[in-house]
PDB file of C-alpha atoms in Angstrom:
ATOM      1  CA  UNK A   1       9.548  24.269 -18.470  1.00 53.00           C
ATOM      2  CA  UNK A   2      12.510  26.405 -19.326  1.00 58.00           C
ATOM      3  CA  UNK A   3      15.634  24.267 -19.378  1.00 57.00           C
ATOM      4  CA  UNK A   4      18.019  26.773 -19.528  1.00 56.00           C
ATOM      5  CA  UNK A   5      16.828  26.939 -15.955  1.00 59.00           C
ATOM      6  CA  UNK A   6      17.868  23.509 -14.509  1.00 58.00           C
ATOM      7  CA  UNK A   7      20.920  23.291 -12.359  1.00 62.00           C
ATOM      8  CA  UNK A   8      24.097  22.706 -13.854  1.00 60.00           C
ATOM      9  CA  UNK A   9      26.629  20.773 -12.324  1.00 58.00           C
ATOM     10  CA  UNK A  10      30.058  21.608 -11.879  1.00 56.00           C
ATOM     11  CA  UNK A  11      31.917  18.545 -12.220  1.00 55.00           C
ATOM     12  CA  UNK A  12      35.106  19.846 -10.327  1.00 57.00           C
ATOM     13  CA  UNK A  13      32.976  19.604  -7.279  1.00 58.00           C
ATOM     14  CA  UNK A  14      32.798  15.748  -7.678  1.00 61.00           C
ATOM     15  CA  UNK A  15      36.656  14.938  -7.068  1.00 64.00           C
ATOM     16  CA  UNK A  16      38.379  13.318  -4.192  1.00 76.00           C
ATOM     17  CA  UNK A  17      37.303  14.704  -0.783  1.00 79.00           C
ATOM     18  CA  UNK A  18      38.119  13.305   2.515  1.00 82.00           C
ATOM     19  CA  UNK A  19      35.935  13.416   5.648  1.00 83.00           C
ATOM     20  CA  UNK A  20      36.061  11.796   8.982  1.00 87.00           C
ATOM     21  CA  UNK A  21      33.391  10.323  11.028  1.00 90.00           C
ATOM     22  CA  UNK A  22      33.302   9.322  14.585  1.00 94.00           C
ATOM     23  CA  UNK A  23      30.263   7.838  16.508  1.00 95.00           C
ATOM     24  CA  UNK A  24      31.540   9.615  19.986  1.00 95.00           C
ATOM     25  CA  UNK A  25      30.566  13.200  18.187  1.00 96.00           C
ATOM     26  CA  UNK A  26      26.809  11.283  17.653  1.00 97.00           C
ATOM     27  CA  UNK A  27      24.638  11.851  20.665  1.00 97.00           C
ATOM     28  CA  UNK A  28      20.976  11.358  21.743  1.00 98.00           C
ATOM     29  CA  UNK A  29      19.059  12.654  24.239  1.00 98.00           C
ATOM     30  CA  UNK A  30      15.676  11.283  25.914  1.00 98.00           C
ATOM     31  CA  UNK A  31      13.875  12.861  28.328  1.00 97.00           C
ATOM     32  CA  UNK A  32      17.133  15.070  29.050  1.00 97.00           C
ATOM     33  CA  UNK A  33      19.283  12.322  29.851  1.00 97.00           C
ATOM     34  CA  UNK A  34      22.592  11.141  27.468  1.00 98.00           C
ATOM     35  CA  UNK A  35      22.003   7.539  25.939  1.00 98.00           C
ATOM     36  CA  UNK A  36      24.744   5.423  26.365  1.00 98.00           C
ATOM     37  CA  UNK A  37      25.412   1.823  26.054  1.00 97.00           C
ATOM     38  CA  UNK A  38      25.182   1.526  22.293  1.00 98.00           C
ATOM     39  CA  UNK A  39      25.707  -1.739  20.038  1.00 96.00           C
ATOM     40  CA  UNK A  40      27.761  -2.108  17.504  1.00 94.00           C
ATOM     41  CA  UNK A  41      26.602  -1.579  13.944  1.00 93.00           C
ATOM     42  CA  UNK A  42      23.607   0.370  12.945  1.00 94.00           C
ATOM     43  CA  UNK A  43      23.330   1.892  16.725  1.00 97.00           C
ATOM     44  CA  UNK A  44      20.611   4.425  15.572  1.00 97.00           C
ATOM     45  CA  UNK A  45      18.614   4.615  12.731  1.00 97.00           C
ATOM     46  CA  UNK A  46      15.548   7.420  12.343  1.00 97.00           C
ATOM     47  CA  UNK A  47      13.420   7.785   9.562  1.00 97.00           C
ATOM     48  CA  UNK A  48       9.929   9.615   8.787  1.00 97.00           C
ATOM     49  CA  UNK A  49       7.142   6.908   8.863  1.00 96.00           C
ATOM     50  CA  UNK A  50       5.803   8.504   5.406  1.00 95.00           C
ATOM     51  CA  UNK A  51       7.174   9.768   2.164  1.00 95.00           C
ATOM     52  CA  UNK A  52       6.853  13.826   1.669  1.00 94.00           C
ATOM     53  CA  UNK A  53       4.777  13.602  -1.198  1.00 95.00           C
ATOM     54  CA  UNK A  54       2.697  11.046  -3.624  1.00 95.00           C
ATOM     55  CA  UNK A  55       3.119  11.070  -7.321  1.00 96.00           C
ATOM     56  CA  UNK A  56      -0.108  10.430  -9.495  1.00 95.00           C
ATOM     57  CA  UNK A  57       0.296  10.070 -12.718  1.00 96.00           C
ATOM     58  CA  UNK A  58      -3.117  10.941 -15.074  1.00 95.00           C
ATOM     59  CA  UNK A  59      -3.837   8.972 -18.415  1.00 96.00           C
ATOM     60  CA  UNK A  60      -2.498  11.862 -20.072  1.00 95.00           C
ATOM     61  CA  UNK A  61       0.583  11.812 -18.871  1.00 95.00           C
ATOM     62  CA  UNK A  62       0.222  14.836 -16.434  1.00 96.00           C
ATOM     63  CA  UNK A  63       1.984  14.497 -13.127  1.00 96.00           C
ATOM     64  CA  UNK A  64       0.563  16.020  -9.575  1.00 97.00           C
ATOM     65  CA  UNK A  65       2.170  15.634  -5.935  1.00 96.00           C
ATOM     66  CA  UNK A  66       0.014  15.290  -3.371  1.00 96.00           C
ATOM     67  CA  UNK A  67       1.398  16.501  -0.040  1.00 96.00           C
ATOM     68  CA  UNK A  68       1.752  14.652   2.951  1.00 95.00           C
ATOM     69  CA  UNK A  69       0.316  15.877   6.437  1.00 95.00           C
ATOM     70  CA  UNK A  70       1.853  13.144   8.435  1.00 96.00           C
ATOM     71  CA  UNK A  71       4.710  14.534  10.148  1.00 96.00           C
ATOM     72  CA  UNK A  72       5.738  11.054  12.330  1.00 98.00           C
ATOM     73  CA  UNK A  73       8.974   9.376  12.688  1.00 98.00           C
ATOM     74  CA  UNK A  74      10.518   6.886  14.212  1.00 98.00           C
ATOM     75  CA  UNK A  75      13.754   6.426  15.943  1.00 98.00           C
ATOM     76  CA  UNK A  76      15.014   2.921  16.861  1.00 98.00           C
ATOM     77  CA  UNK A  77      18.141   2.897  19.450  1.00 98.00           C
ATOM     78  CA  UNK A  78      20.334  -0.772  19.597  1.00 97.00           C
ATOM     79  CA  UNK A  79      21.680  -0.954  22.678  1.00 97.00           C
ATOM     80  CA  UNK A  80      23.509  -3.567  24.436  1.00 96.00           C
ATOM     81  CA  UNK A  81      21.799  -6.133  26.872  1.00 95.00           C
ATOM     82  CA  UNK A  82      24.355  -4.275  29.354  1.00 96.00           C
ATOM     83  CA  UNK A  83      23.347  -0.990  29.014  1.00 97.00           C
ATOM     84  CA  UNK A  84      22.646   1.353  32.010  1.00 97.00           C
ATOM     85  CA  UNK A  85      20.023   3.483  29.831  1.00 98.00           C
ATOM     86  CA  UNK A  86      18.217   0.357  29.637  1.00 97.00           C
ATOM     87  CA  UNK A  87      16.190   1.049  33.130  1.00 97.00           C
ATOM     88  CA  UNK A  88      16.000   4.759  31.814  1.00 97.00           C
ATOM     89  CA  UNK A  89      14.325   3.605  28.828  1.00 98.00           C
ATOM     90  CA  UNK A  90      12.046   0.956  30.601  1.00 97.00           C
ATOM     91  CA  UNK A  91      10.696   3.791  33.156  1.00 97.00           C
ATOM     92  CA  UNK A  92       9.549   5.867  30.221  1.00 98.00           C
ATOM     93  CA  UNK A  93       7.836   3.072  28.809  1.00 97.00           C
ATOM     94  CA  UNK A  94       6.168   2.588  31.499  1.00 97.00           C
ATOM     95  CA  UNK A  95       5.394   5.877  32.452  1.00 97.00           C
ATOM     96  CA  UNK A  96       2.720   6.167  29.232  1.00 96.00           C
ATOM     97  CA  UNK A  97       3.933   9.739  28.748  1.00 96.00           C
ATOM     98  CA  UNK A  98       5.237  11.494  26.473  1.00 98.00           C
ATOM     99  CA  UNK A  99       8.800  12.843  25.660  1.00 98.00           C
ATOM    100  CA  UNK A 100      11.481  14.574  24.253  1.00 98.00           C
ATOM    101  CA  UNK A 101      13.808  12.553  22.094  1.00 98.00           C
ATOM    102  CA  UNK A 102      17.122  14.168  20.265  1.00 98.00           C
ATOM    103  CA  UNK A 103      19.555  13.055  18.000  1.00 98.00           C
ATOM    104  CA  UNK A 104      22.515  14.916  17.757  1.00 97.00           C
ATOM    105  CA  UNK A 105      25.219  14.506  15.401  1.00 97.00           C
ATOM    106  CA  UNK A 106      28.237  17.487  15.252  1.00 95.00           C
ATOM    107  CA  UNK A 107      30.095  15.351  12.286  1.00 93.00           C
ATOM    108  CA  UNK A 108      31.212  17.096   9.226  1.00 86.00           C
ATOM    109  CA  UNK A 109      27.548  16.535   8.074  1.00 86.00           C
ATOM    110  CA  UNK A 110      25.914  17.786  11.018  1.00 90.00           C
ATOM    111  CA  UNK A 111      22.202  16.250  11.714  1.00 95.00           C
ATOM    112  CA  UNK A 112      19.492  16.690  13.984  1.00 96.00           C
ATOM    113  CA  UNK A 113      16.336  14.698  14.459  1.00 97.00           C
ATOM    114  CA  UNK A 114      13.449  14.302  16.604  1.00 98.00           C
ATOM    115  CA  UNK A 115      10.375  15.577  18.514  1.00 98.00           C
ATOM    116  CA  UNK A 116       8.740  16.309  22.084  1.00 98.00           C
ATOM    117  CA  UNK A 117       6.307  13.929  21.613  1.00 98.00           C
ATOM    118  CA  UNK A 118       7.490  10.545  21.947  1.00 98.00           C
ATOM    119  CA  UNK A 119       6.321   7.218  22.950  1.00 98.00           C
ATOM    120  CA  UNK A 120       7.984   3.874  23.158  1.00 97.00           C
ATOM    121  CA  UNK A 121       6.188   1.297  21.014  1.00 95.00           C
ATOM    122  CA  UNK A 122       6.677  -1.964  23.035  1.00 93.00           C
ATOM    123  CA  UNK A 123       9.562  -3.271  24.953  1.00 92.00           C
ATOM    124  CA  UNK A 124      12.159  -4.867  22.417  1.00 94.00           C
ATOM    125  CA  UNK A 125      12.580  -8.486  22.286  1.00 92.00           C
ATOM    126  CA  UNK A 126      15.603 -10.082  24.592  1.00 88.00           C
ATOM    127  CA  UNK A 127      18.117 -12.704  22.963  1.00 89.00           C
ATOM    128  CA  UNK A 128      20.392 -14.432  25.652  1.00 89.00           C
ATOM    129  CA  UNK A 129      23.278 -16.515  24.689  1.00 90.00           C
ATOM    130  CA  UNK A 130      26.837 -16.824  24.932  1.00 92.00           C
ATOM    131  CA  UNK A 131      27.564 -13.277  23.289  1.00 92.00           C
ATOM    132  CA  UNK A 132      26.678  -9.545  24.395  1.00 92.00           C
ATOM    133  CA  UNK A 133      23.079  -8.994  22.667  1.00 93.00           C
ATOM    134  CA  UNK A 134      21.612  -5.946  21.229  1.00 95.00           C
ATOM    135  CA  UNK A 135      17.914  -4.456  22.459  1.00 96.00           C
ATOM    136  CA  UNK A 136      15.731  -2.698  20.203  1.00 97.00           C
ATOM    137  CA  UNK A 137      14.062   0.652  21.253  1.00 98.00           C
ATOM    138  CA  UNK A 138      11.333   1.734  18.561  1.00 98.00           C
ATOM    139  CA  UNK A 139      10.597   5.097  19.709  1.00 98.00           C
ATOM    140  CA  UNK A 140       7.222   6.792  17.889  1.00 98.00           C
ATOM    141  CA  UNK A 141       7.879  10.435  17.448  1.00 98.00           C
ATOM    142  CA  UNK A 142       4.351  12.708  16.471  1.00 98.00           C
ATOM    143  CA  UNK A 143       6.552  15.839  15.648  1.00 98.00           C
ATOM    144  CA  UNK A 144       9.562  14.075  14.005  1.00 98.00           C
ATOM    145  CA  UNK A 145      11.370  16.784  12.638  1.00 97.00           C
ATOM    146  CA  UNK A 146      15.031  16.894  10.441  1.00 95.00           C
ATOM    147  CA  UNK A 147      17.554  19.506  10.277  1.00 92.00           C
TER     148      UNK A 147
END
């Protein structure tokens, strides 16, 4: 490979920069309805269930990728024990059809995920004490798709 070809880095581009963030400019959609009701912490996390490619490595030291076909996600929502999307999410769990599921986020790094064809796993597991308690929502997307 021609190394004269790899990207340089200009190292001015590494200085200070400041950015904000705010979780109001974060939305997601299911099923065409607004989310709300959201825990605090990690509220939403989404991730593909496999890695783009595989590395194999030969006994000669020759490297190949092999490609991944499987283009599922999944999207886990923590909401709290009080939230009014909690019936919302229940009914579409128990509807055994499929959805459309959308993150939205319009921060400085914008970011879109998910898919049309969704399913909720299970229903999460309930905690009950003296505190507000978070619910888990894993959500299986078939098309999970980033942008």
């Amino acid at each position: 490979m021609d190394k004269s070809k790899w990207l340089k880095l200009d190292i001015q581009h590494f200085g200070n920069e400041t950015t904000t963030y705010d979780f109001k400019k974060v939305s997601v959609i299911a099923a065409g309805t607004i989310i709300t009701g959201w825990m605090d912490g990690d509220a939403i996390q989404s991730e593909k269930n496999e890695d783009d490619v595989t590395p194999h490595v030969g006994a000669g030291g020759d490297v190949t990728f092999a490609e991944s076909t499987d283009e599922t996600g999944t999207i886990t929502l923590t909401l709290k024990s009080t939230s009014s999307s909690i019936p919302i999410l229940k009914a579409l769990r128990d509807s055994k059809e499929m959805f459309q599921l959308q993150i939205v986020d319009v921060n400085d790094n914008a970011f879109r995920a998910g898919g049309s064809e969704c399913r909720i796993v299970k229903p999460p597991a309930r905690t009950y004490g003296t505190e507000v308690t978070g619910t888990e929502w894993a959500i299986y997307v078939a098309d999970y798709k980033e942008a």
